[in-house]
Coordinates of C-alpha atoms and ligand atoms in Angstrom, one line a residue:
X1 CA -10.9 -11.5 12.9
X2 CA -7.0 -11.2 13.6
X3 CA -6.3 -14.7 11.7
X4 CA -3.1 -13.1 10.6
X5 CA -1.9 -11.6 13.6
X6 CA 1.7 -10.7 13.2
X7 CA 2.4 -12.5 9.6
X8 CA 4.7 -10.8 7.5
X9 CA 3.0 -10.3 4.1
X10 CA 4.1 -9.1 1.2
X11 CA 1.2 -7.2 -1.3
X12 CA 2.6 -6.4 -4.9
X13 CA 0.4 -4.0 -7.3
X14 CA -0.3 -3.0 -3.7
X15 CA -1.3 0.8 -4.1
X16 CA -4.5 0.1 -6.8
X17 CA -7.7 -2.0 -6.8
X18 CA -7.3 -6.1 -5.6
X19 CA -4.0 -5.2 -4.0
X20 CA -5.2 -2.2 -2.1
X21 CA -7.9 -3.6 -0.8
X22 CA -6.4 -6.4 0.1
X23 CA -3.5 -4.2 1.9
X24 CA -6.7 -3.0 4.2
X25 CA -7.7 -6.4 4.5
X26 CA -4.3 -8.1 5.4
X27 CA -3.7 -5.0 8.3
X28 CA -7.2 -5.6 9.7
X29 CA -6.2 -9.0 10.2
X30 CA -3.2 -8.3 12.3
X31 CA -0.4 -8.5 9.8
X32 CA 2.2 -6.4 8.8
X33 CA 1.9 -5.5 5.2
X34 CA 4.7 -4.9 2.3
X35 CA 3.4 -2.8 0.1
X36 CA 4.9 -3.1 -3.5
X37 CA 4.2 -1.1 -6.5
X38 CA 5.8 0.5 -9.2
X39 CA 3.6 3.4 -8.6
X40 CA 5.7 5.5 -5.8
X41 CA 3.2 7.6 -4.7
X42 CA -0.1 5.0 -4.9
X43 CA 2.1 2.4 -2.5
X44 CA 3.4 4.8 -0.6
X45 CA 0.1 5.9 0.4
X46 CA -1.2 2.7 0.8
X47 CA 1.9 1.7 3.0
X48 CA 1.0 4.7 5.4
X49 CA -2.4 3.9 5.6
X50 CA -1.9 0.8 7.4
X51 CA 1.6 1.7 9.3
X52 CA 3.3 -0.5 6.6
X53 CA 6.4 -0.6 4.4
X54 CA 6.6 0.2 0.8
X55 CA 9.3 -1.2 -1.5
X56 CA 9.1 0.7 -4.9
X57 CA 9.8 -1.9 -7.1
X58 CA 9.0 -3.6 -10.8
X59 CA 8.4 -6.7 -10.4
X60 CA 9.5 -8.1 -13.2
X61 CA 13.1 -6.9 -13.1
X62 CA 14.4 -9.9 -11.0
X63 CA 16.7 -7.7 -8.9
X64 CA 13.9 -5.8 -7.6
X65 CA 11.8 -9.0 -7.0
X66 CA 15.3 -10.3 -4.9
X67 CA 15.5 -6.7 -2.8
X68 CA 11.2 -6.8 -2.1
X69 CA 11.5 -10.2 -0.2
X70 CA 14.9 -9.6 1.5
X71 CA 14.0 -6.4 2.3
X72 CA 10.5 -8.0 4.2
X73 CA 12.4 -10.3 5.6
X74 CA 15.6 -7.6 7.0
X75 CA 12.7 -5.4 8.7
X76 CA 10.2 -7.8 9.7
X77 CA 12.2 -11.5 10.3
X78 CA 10.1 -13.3 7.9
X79 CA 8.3 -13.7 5.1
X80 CA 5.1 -15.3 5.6
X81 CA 2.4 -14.5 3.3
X82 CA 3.2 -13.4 -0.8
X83 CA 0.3 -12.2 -2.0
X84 CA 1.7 -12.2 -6.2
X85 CA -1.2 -9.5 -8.0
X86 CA 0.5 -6.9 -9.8
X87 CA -0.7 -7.1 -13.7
X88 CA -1.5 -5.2 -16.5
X89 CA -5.1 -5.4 -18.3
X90 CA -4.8 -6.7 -22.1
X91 CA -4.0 -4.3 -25.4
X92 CA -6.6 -2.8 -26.6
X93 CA -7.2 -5.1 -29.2
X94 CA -6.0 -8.6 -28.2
X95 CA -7.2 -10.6 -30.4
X96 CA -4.7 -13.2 -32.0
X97 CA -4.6 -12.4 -35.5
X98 CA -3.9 -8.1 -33.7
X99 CA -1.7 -8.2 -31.0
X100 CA 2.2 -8.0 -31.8
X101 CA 4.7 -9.5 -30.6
X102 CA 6.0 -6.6 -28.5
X103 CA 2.4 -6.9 -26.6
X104 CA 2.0 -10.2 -26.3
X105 CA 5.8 -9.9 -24.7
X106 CA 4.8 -7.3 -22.3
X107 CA 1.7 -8.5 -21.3
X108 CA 3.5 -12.4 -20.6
X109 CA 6.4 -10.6 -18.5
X110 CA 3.9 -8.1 -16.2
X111 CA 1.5 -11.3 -15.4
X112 CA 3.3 -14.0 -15.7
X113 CA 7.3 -13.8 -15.7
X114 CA 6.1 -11.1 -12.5
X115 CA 5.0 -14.5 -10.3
X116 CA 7.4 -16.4 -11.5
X117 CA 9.9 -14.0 -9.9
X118 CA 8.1 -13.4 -6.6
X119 CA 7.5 -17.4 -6.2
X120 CA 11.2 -17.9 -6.5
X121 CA 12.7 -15.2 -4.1
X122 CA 10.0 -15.8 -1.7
X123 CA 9.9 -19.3 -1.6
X124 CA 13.8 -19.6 0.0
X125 CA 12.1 -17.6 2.8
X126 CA 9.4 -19.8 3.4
X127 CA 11.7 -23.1 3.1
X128 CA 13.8 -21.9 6.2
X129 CA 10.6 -21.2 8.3
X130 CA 9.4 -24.6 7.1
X131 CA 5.8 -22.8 6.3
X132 CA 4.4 -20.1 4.1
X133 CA 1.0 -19.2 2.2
X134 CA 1.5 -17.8 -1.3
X135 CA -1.5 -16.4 -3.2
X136 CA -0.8 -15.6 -6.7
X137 CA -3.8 -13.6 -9.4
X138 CA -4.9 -15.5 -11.9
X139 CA -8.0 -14.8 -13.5
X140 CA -11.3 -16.4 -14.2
X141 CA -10.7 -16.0 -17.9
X142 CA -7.8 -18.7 -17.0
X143 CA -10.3 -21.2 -16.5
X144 CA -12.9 -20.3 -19.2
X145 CA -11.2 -18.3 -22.0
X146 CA -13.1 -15.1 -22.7
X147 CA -15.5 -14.3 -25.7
X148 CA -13.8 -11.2 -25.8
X149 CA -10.6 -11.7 -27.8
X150 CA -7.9 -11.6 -25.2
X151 CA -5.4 -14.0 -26.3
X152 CA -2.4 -12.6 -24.3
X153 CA -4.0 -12.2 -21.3
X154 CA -5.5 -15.0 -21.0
X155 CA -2.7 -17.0 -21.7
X156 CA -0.3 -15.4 -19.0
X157 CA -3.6 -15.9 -16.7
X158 CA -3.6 -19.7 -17.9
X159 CA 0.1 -20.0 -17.4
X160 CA 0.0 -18.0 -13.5
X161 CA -2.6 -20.8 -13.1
X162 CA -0.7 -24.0 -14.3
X163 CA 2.4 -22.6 -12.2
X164 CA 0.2 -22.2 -9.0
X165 CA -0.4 -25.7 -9.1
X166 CA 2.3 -27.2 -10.1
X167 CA 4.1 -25.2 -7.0
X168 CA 1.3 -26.0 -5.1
X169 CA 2.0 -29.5 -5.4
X170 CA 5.7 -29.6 -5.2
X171 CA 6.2 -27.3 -2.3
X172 CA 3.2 -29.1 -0.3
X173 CA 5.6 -31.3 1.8
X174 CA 7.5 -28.2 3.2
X175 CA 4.6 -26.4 4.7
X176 CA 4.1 -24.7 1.7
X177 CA 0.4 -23.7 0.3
X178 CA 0.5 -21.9 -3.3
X179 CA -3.0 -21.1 -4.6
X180 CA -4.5 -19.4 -8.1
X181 CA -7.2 -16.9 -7.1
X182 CA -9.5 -16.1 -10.1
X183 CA -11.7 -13.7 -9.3
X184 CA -14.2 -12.6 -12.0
X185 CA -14.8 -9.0 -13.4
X186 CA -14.1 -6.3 -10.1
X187 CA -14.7 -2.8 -10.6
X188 CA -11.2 -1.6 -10.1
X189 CA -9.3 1.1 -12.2
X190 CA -8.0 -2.1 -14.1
X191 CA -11.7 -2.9 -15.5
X192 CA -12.7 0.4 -15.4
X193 CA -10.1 1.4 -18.1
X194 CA -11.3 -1.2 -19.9
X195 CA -14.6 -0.5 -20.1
X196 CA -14.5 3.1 -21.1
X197 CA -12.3 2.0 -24.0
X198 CA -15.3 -0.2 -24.5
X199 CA -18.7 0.6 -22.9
X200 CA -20.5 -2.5 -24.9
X201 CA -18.0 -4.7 -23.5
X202 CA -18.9 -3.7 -19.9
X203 CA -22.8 -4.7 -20.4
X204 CA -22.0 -8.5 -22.4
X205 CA -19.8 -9.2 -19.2
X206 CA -22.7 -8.0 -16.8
X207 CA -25.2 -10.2 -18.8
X208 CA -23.1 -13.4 -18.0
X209 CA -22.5 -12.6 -14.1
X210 CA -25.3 -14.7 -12.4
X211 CA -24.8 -12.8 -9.4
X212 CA -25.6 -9.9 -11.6
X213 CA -22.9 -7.4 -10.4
X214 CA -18.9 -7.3 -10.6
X215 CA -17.4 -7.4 -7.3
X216 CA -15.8 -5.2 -5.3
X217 CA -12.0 -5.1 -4.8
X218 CA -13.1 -5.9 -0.4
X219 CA -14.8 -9.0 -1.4
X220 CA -11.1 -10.2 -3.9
X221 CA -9.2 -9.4 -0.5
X222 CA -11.5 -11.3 2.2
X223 CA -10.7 -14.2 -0.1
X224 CA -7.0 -13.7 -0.3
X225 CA -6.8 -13.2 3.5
X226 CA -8.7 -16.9 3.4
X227 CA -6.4 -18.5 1.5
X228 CA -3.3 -16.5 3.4
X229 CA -4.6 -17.3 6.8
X230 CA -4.7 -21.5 8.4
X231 CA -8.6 -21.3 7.9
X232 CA -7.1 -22.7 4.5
X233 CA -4.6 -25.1 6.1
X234 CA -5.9 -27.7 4.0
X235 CA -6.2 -26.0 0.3
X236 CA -2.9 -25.8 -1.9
X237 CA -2.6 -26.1 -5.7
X238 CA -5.9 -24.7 -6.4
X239 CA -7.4 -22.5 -8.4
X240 CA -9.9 -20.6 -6.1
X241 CA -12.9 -18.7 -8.0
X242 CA -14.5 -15.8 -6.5
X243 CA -16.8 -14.9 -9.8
X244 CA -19.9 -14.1 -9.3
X245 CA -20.5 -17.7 -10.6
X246 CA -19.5 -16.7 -14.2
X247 CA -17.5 -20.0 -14.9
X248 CA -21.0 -21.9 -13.3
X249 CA -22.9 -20.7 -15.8
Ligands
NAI1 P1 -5.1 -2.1 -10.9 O1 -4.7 -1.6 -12.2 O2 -6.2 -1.4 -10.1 O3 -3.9 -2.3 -9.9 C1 -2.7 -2.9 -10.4 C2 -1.5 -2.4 -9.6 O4 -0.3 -3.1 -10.1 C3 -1.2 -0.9 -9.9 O5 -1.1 -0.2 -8.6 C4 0.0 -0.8 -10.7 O6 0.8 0.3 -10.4 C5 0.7 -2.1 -10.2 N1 1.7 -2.6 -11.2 C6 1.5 -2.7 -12.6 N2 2.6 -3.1 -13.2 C7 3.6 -3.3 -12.2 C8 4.9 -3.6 -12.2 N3 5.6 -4.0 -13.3 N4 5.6 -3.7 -11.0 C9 5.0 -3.4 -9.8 N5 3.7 -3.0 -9.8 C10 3.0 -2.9 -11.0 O7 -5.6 -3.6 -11.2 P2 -6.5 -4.7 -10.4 O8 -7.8 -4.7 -11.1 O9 -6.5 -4.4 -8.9 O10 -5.8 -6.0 -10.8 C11 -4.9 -6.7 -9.9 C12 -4.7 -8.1 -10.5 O11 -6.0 -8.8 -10.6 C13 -4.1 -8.1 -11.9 O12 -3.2 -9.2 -11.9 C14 -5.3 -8.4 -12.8 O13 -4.9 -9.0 -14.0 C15 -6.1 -9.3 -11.9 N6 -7.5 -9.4 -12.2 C16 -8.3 -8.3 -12.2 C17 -9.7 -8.4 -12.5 C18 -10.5 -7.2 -12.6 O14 -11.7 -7.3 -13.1 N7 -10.1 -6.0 -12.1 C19 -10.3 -9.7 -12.8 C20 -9.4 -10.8 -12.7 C21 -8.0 -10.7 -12.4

């Protein structure tokens, strides 16, 4: 499938995991792919996997955020597609009577204040074309909460959510779509950190997983390239589970 033959995407935490995979994804699908990380040599190497750009940049320093999306647009003449992933996994012990202030801070700016950036400087793009998809990682904790004590990550998941739709809904009239994904547990380096921190915590999640598995970063990006693509002409503002049915159950 080529449904985005020629879109100019933009991928950020694009060298790891989700965004990686979904670098592969977008490329297979026609697209030209921005590849943005704070990781130099992980993007990098994405970026020439796929014959793509990389942008080194932190996205939550707004200036970066500003140079990723006019940068996209320079090379390529749009900006089509933001696909708004980086984050950060919680501290290692998140629970709300634990994490400082300092944590909670970081953890808010990476996942949260990150989409809030990339939303506004690629939004202006997508005004001027009259159309534009944006995809932004939320979690399935943002719908469910977590029995694991993760108060500051779930709460910048909650808030990537709440923004998704509330952008979702205002920018409907100008062409442009703005979806949460929330994909359950994935065995990326993300979870896998996690988890060797924590081996019991690894085992409780895969108890709750009816499909009895975590996913695999491939099946987070053929998802994303849904929502990205006009297959999904008609979905904006929502927030789009791929879990395993965790949040069924
Ligand atoms: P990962 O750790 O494999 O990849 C994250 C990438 O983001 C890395 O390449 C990292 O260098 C980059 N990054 C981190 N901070 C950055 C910054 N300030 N500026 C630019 N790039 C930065 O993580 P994974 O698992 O692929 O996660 C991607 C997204 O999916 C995150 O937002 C995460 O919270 C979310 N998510 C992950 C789940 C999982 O089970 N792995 C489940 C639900 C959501």
């Amino acid at each position: 499938m080529r449904r985005l033959q020629d879109r100019v995407t933009v991928v950020t935490g694009a060298g790891s995991g989700i965004g990686l995979a979904t670098v592969r994804r977008f490329a297979e699908e026609g697209a030209r792919v921005v590849c943005v990380d704070l990781d130099e040599a992980t993007g990098t190497k994405a970026a020439d996997e796929v014959g793509g750009l990389f942008v080194q940049a932190d996205v939550t320093d707004e200036d970066d955020v500003a140079r990723v999306f006019r940068t996209a647009f320079e090379t390529y003449g749009s900006v089509d597609v933001a696909f708004n992933n980086a984050g950060i996994s919680p501290p290692d012990d998140d629970s709300i009577l634990e994490t400082g202030l300092d944590a909670w801070r970081r953890v808010q700016e990476v996942n949260l204040t990150s989409v809030y950036l990339c939303c506004k400087h690629a939004i202006p793009y997508m005004q001027r074309q009259g159309k534009g998809s944006i995809v932004n990682t939320a979690s399935f904790v943002a719908v469910m909460g977590s029995a694991t004590s993760q108060i500051s990550y779930t709460a910048s998941k909650g808030g990537v959510l709440a923004m998704s739709r509330e952008l979702g809904v205002q920018f409907a009239r100008e062409g442009i779509r703005v979806n949460a994904l929330c994909p359950g547990p994935v065995n990326t380096p993300l979870l896998q950190e996690l988890f060797a921190k924590d081996p019991e915590r690894a085992q409780r999640r895969l108890v709750h997983i009816p499909l009895g598995r975590f996913a695999e970063a491939s099946e987070i990006a053929a998802a994303v390239a849904f929502l990205a693509s006009d297959d999904a002409s008609f979905i904006t503002g929502s927030q789009f589970l791929v879990d395993g049915g965790i949040s069924g159950a």
